[in-house]
Amino acid sequence: MTWHNHVATVITKASKRINILRRIRHLLPRSALDQLYKTMIRPILEYGGIIFDNLADNLVDKLETTQSSAALACTGAYRHTDKDKLIKEVGWEPLQIRRKYQRLVLFYKIQKGLTPTYLSTLVNLRDLDDNRRRLRNEREIEVPHARIIRYFDSYILKTGRDWNKIDPLIRKADSLDQFKNLLKKTYYYPQNKLYQHGHGPAAINRS
């Protein structure tokens, strides 16, 4: 379960569509290119992301580089543009951040009984107020100790640690929609207001 074959497959499939995006980028406004990426390419890179989010760093970088290639196609930016600045410019989150968001959403659903029983039994909740470890009313996850790296980065342990780090007000959200909105405000990037200014060739760098 190193995910090398999976990552290679999705990158190959996504790259073919990114090449199509490059060919048509001068014909469409940036808003259309943005939607094409989000609906036709990003789902390929994210398929099964909750499961494979224990990737080795080199595979994480390969996926992020693929997304950066799509951002270059949508913006017409120079090839050596800083990846972090480019992704912030288009208002896309790093794929690693999106996988974290998706993991936490599933974690919330598990706790609220919005998933099948075989998932809800995986999480061991404890009220820290009962143990007198904290003064504020909040719930955290008791994360088991792991000796093996693969187990340490498994879904429950990794997401449990992330869960304990988020704001208690987010953890106590009354509904799934509220939880998602609060989490997006924490992790998601705002798009540059001028990103979609102009239409067609006028908005794309031809160099």
mmCIF file of C-alpha atoms in Angstrom:
data_model
loop_
_atom_site.group_PDB
_atom_site.id
_atom_site.type_symbol
_atom_site.label_atom_id
_atom_site.label_comp_id
_atom_site.label_asym_id
_atom_site.label_seq_id
_atom_site.Cartn_x
_atom_site.Cartn_y
_atom_site.Cartn_z
ATOM 1 C CA MET A 1 0.000 0.000 0.000
ATOM 2 C CA THR A 2 2.675 2.499 -1.004
ATOM 3 C CA TRP A 3 0.275 4.078 -3.538
ATOM 4 C CA HIS A 4 2.978 4.490 -6.197
ATOM 5 C CA ASN A 5 0.897 2.775 -8.880
ATOM 6 C CA HIS A 6 -2.261 4.662 -7.920
ATOM 7 C CA VAL A 7 -0.544 8.055 -7.994
ATOM 8 C CA ALA A 8 1.127 7.280 -11.319
ATOM 9 C CA THR A 9 -2.220 6.297 -12.825
ATOM 10 C CA VAL A 10 -4.143 9.373 -11.678
ATOM 11 C CA ILE A 11 -1.340 11.746 -12.701
ATOM 12 C CA THR A 12 -1.237 10.233 -16.190
ATOM 13 C CA LYS A 13 -5.005 10.549 -16.570
ATOM 14 C CA ALA A 14 -5.110 14.092 -15.157
ATOM 15 C CA SER A 15 -2.167 15.234 -17.274
ATOM 16 C CA LYS A 16 -3.972 14.276 -20.481
ATOM 17 C CA ARG A 17 -6.849 16.562 -19.526
ATOM 18 C CA ILE A 18 -4.485 19.344 -18.495
ATOM 19 C CA ASN A 19 -2.976 19.192 -21.997
ATOM 20 C CA ILE A 20 -6.460 19.733 -23.424
ATOM 21 C CA LEU A 21 -6.877 22.672 -21.049
ATOM 22 C CA ARG A 22 -3.708 24.229 -22.456
ATOM 23 C CA ARG A 23 -5.008 23.971 -26.019
ATOM 24 C CA ILE A 24 -8.287 25.755 -25.274
ATOM 25 C CA ARG A 25 -7.110 28.272 -22.675
ATOM 26 C CA HIS A 26 -7.111 31.174 -25.158
ATOM 27 C CA LEU A 27 -10.704 30.469 -26.158
ATOM 28 C CA LEU A 28 -12.315 30.607 -22.722
ATOM 29 C CA PRO A 29 -12.454 33.058 -19.805
ATOM 30 C CA ARG A 30 -10.558 32.120 -16.686
ATOM 31 C CA SER A 31 -13.809 31.388 -14.848
ATOM 32 C CA ALA A 32 -14.588 28.630 -17.362
ATOM 33 C CA LEU A 33 -11.063 27.218 -17.157
ATOM 34 C CA ASP A 34 -11.350 27.225 -13.384
ATOM 35 C CA GLN A 35 -14.602 25.254 -13.521
ATOM 36 C CA LEU A 36 -13.194 22.793 -16.031
ATOM 37 C CA TYR A 37 -10.306 22.050 -13.715
ATOM 38 C CA LYS A 38 -12.540 21.645 -10.666
ATOM 39 C CA THR A 39 -15.052 19.395 -12.385
ATOM 40 C CA MET A 40 -12.945 17.402 -14.865
ATOM 41 C CA ILE A 41 -9.424 17.209 -13.428
ATOM 42 C CA ARG A 42 -9.288 17.738 -9.678
ATOM 43 C CA PRO A 43 -11.741 14.884 -8.925
ATOM 44 C CA ILE A 44 -9.269 12.526 -10.619
ATOM 45 C CA LEU A 45 -6.441 13.688 -8.348
ATOM 46 C CA GLU A 46 -8.645 13.419 -5.264
ATOM 47 C CA TYR A 47 -10.391 10.107 -5.888
ATOM 48 C CA GLY A 48 -9.972 8.005 -2.752
ATOM 49 C CA GLY A 49 -8.001 10.794 -1.083
ATOM 50 C CA ILE A 50 -9.281 9.959 2.392
ATOM 51 C CA ILE A 51 -7.842 6.463 2.032
ATOM 52 C CA PHE A 52 -4.473 7.288 0.504
ATOM 53 C CA ASP A 53 -3.636 10.331 2.631
ATOM 54 C CA ASN A 54 -0.660 8.555 4.165
ATOM 55 C CA LEU A 55 1.408 9.130 1.038
ATOM 56 C CA ALA A 56 5.172 9.448 1.068
ATOM 57 C CA ASP A 57 6.366 13.045 0.663
ATOM 58 C CA ASN A 58 7.636 12.474 -2.874
ATOM 59 C CA LEU A 59 4.183 11.296 -3.992
ATOM 60 C CA VAL A 60 2.529 14.255 -2.279
ATOM 61 C CA ASP A 61 4.852 16.548 -4.244
ATOM 62 C CA LYS A 62 3.992 14.824 -7.528
ATOM 63 C CA LEU A 63 0.274 15.396 -7.005
ATOM 64 C CA GLU A 64 0.829 19.037 -6.033
ATOM 65 C CA THR A 65 3.030 19.559 -9.098
ATOM 66 C CA THR A 66 0.257 18.197 -11.302
ATOM 67 C CA GLN A 67 -2.198 20.676 -9.830
ATOM 68 C CA SER A 68 0.342 23.458 -10.376
ATOM 69 C CA SER A 69 0.524 22.458 -14.054
ATOM 70 C CA ALA A 70 -3.234 22.960 -14.278
ATOM 71 C CA ALA A 71 -2.890 26.372 -12.611
ATOM 72 C CA LEU A 72 -0.241 27.340 -15.168
ATOM 73 C CA ALA A 73 -2.626 26.349 -17.944
ATOM 74 C CA CYS A 74 -5.458 28.416 -16.451
ATOM 75 C CA THR A 75 -3.401 31.528 -15.770
ATOM 76 C CA GLY A 76 -0.754 31.446 -18.485
ATOM 77 C CA ALA A 77 1.837 32.149 -15.797
ATOM 78 C CA TYR A 78 5.501 31.452 -16.435
ATOM 79 C CA ARG A 79 6.657 27.862 -15.905
ATOM 80 C CA HIS A 80 8.939 28.702 -12.970
ATOM 81 C CA THR A 81 6.330 30.697 -11.046
ATOM 82 C CA ASP A 82 6.403 29.874 -7.324
ATOM 83 C CA LYS A 83 3.902 27.038 -6.758
ATOM 84 C CA ASP A 84 2.520 28.320 -3.455
ATOM 85 C CA LYS A 85 1.916 31.822 -4.817
ATOM 86 C CA LEU A 86 0.355 30.395 -7.978
ATOM 87 C CA ILE A 87 -2.103 28.216 -6.067
ATOM 88 C CA LYS A 88 -3.073 31.124 -3.819
ATOM 89 C CA GLU A 89 -3.553 33.326 -6.904
ATOM 90 C CA VAL A 90 -6.161 30.995 -8.377
ATOM 91 C CA GLY A 91 -7.771 30.351 -4.984
ATOM 92 C CA TRP A 92 -7.160 26.611 -5.023
ATOM 93 C CA GLU A 93 -6.046 24.831 -1.895
ATOM 94 C CA PRO A 94 -3.097 22.427 -1.907
ATOM 95 C CA LEU A 95 -4.443 18.923 -2.482
ATOM 96 C CA GLN A 96 -2.959 17.886 0.844
ATOM 97 C CA ILE A 97 -5.097 20.508 2.617
ATOM 98 C CA ARG A 98 -8.194 19.357 0.748
ATOM 99 C CA ARG A 99 -7.576 15.762 1.784
ATOM 100 C CA LYS A 100 -7.254 16.922 5.385
ATOM 101 C CA TYR A 101 -10.547 18.794 5.086
ATOM 102 C CA GLN A 102 -12.259 15.714 3.640
ATOM 103 C CA ARG A 103 -10.883 13.499 6.402
ATOM 104 C CA LEU A 104 -12.167 15.835 9.097
ATOM 105 C CA VAL A 105 -15.602 16.068 7.482
ATOM 106 C CA LEU A 106 -15.882 12.285 7.480
ATOM 107 C CA PHE A 107 -14.685 12.241 11.099
ATOM 108 C CA TYR A 108 -17.465 14.656 12.076
ATOM 109 C CA LYS A 109 -20.027 12.514 10.254
ATOM 110 C CA ILE A 110 -18.783 9.407 12.046
ATOM 111 C CA GLN A 111 -19.282 11.054 15.436
ATOM 112 C CA LYS A 112 -22.749 12.315 14.565
ATOM 113 C CA GLY A 113 -23.943 8.913 13.397
ATOM 114 C CA LEU A 114 -24.156 9.989 9.763
ATOM 115 C CA THR A 115 -22.139 7.017 8.530
ATOM 116 C CA PRO A 116 -22.640 3.240 8.591
ATOM 117 C CA THR A 117 -22.102 1.529 11.958
ATOM 118 C CA TYR A 118 -18.875 -0.139 10.858
ATOM 119 C CA LEU A 119 -17.315 3.337 10.630
ATOM 120 C CA SER A 120 -18.809 4.858 13.782
ATOM 121 C CA THR A 121 -17.394 2.048 15.927
ATOM 122 C CA LEU A 122 -13.852 3.035 14.934
ATOM 123 C CA VAL A 123 -13.855 6.269 16.935
ATOM 124 C CA ASN A 124 -13.476 6.311 20.707
ATOM 125 C CA LEU A 125 -14.873 9.561 22.073
ATOM 126 C CA ARG A 126 -14.153 10.789 25.550
ATOM 127 C CA ASP A 127 -15.379 13.907 27.302
ATOM 128 C CA LEU A 128 -12.299 15.625 28.682
ATOM 129 C CA ASP A 129 -14.420 17.574 31.176
ATOM 130 C CA ASP A 130 -15.218 14.317 32.951
ATOM 131 C CA ASN A 131 -11.485 13.721 33.368
ATOM 132 C CA ARG A 132 -11.016 17.289 34.598
ATOM 133 C CA ARG A 133 -8.261 17.880 32.078
ATOM 134 C CA ARG A 134 -9.843 21.025 30.660
ATOM 135 C CA LEU A 135 -12.194 23.690 31.906
ATOM 136 C CA ARG A 136 -14.073 24.379 28.672
ATOM 137 C CA ASN A 137 -16.790 22.054 27.408
ATOM 138 C CA GLU A 138 -15.243 20.302 24.429
ATOM 139 C CA ARG A 139 -14.706 16.820 23.102
ATOM 140 C CA GLU A 140 -11.418 15.385 21.898
ATOM 141 C CA ILE A 141 -10.246 12.044 20.628
ATOM 142 C CA GLU A 142 -7.996 9.730 22.584
ATOM 143 C CA VAL A 143 -5.425 8.759 19.963
ATOM 144 C CA PRO A 144 -3.715 5.392 20.570
ATOM 145 C CA HIS A 145 0.046 5.122 20.579
ATOM 146 C CA ALA A 146 1.558 3.812 17.346
ATOM 147 C CA ARG A 147 4.964 2.222 16.918
ATOM 148 C CA ILE A 148 4.751 1.678 13.167
ATOM 149 C CA ILE A 149 4.784 4.672 10.806
ATOM 150 C CA ARG A 150 2.061 3.186 8.598
ATOM 151 C CA TYR A 151 -0.217 2.798 11.604
ATOM 152 C CA PHE A 152 0.739 6.256 12.879
ATOM 153 C CA ASP A 153 -0.417 7.771 9.576
ATOM 154 C CA SER A 154 -3.558 5.630 9.275
ATOM 155 C CA TYR A 155 -6.906 7.385 8.942
ATOM 156 C CA ILE A 156 -8.154 7.235 12.534
ATOM 157 C CA LEU A 157 -4.873 8.153 14.209
ATOM 158 C CA LYS A 158 -3.911 10.893 11.769
ATOM 159 C CA THR A 159 -7.369 12.439 11.688
ATOM 160 C CA GLY A 160 -7.740 12.099 15.446
ATOM 161 C CA ARG A 161 -4.619 14.215 15.929
ATOM 162 C CA ASP A 162 -5.888 16.787 13.415
ATOM 163 C CA TRP A 163 -9.276 16.808 15.124
ATOM 164 C CA ASN A 164 -7.752 17.636 18.499
ATOM 165 C CA LYS A 165 -5.898 20.599 16.965
ATOM 166 C CA ILE A 166 -8.875 22.401 15.435
ATOM 167 C CA ASP A 167 -10.803 25.083 17.293
ATOM 168 C CA PRO A 168 -13.197 23.570 19.890
ATOM 169 C CA LEU A 169 -15.980 25.764 18.473
ATOM 170 C CA ILE A 170 -15.599 23.998 15.137
ATOM 171 C CA ARG A 171 -15.674 20.573 16.787
ATOM 172 C CA LYS A 172 -18.919 21.481 18.538
ATOM 173 C CA ALA A 173 -20.694 22.627 15.364
ATOM 174 C CA ASP A 174 -24.414 21.831 15.482
ATOM 175 C CA SER A 175 -24.714 20.655 11.884
ATOM 176 C CA LEU A 176 -22.604 19.236 9.105
ATOM 177 C CA ASP A 177 -23.075 22.370 6.984
ATOM 178 C CA GLN A 178 -21.928 24.582 9.844
ATOM 179 C CA PHE A 179 -18.918 22.358 10.450
ATOM 180 C CA LYS A 180 -17.944 22.498 6.765
ATOM 181 C CA ASN A 181 -18.298 26.278 6.588
ATOM 182 C CA LEU A 182 -16.183 26.842 9.704
ATOM 183 C CA LEU A 183 -13.559 24.404 8.492
ATOM 184 C CA LYS A 184 -13.369 26.072 5.074
ATOM 185 C CA LYS A 185 -12.771 29.432 6.723
ATOM 186 C CA THR A 186 -9.842 27.829 8.542
ATOM 187 C CA TYR A 187 -8.175 25.996 5.648
ATOM 188 C CA TYR A 188 -9.397 27.308 2.291
ATOM 189 C CA TYR A 189 -7.798 30.100 0.275
ATOM 190 C CA PRO A 190 -9.742 33.144 -0.966
ATOM 191 C CA GLN A 191 -9.417 33.720 -4.704
ATOM 192 C CA ASN A 192 -7.680 36.867 -5.939
ATOM 193 C CA LYS A 193 -10.504 39.307 -6.777
ATOM 194 C CA LEU A 194 -8.831 40.191 -10.074
ATOM 195 C CA TYR A 195 -8.286 36.567 -11.113
ATOM 196 C CA GLN A 196 -11.329 36.412 -13.386
ATOM 197 C CA HIS A 197 -10.952 39.924 -14.763
ATOM 198 C CA GLY A 198 -10.926 39.979 -18.546
ATOM 199 C CA HIS A 199 -12.043 37.418 -21.109
ATOM 200 C CA GLY A 200 -10.325 34.926 -23.378
ATOM 201 C CA PRO A 201 -6.890 35.884 -24.728
ATOM 202 C CA ALA A 202 -6.862 39.172 -22.800
ATOM 203 C CA ALA A 203 -6.728 37.254 -19.513
ATOM 204 C CA ILE A 204 -4.047 34.746 -20.495
ATOM 205 C CA ASN A 205 -0.323 35.310 -20.785
ATOM 206 C CA ARG A 206 0.705 34.087 -24.262
ATOM 207 C CA SER A 207 4.436 33.856 -23.513
#
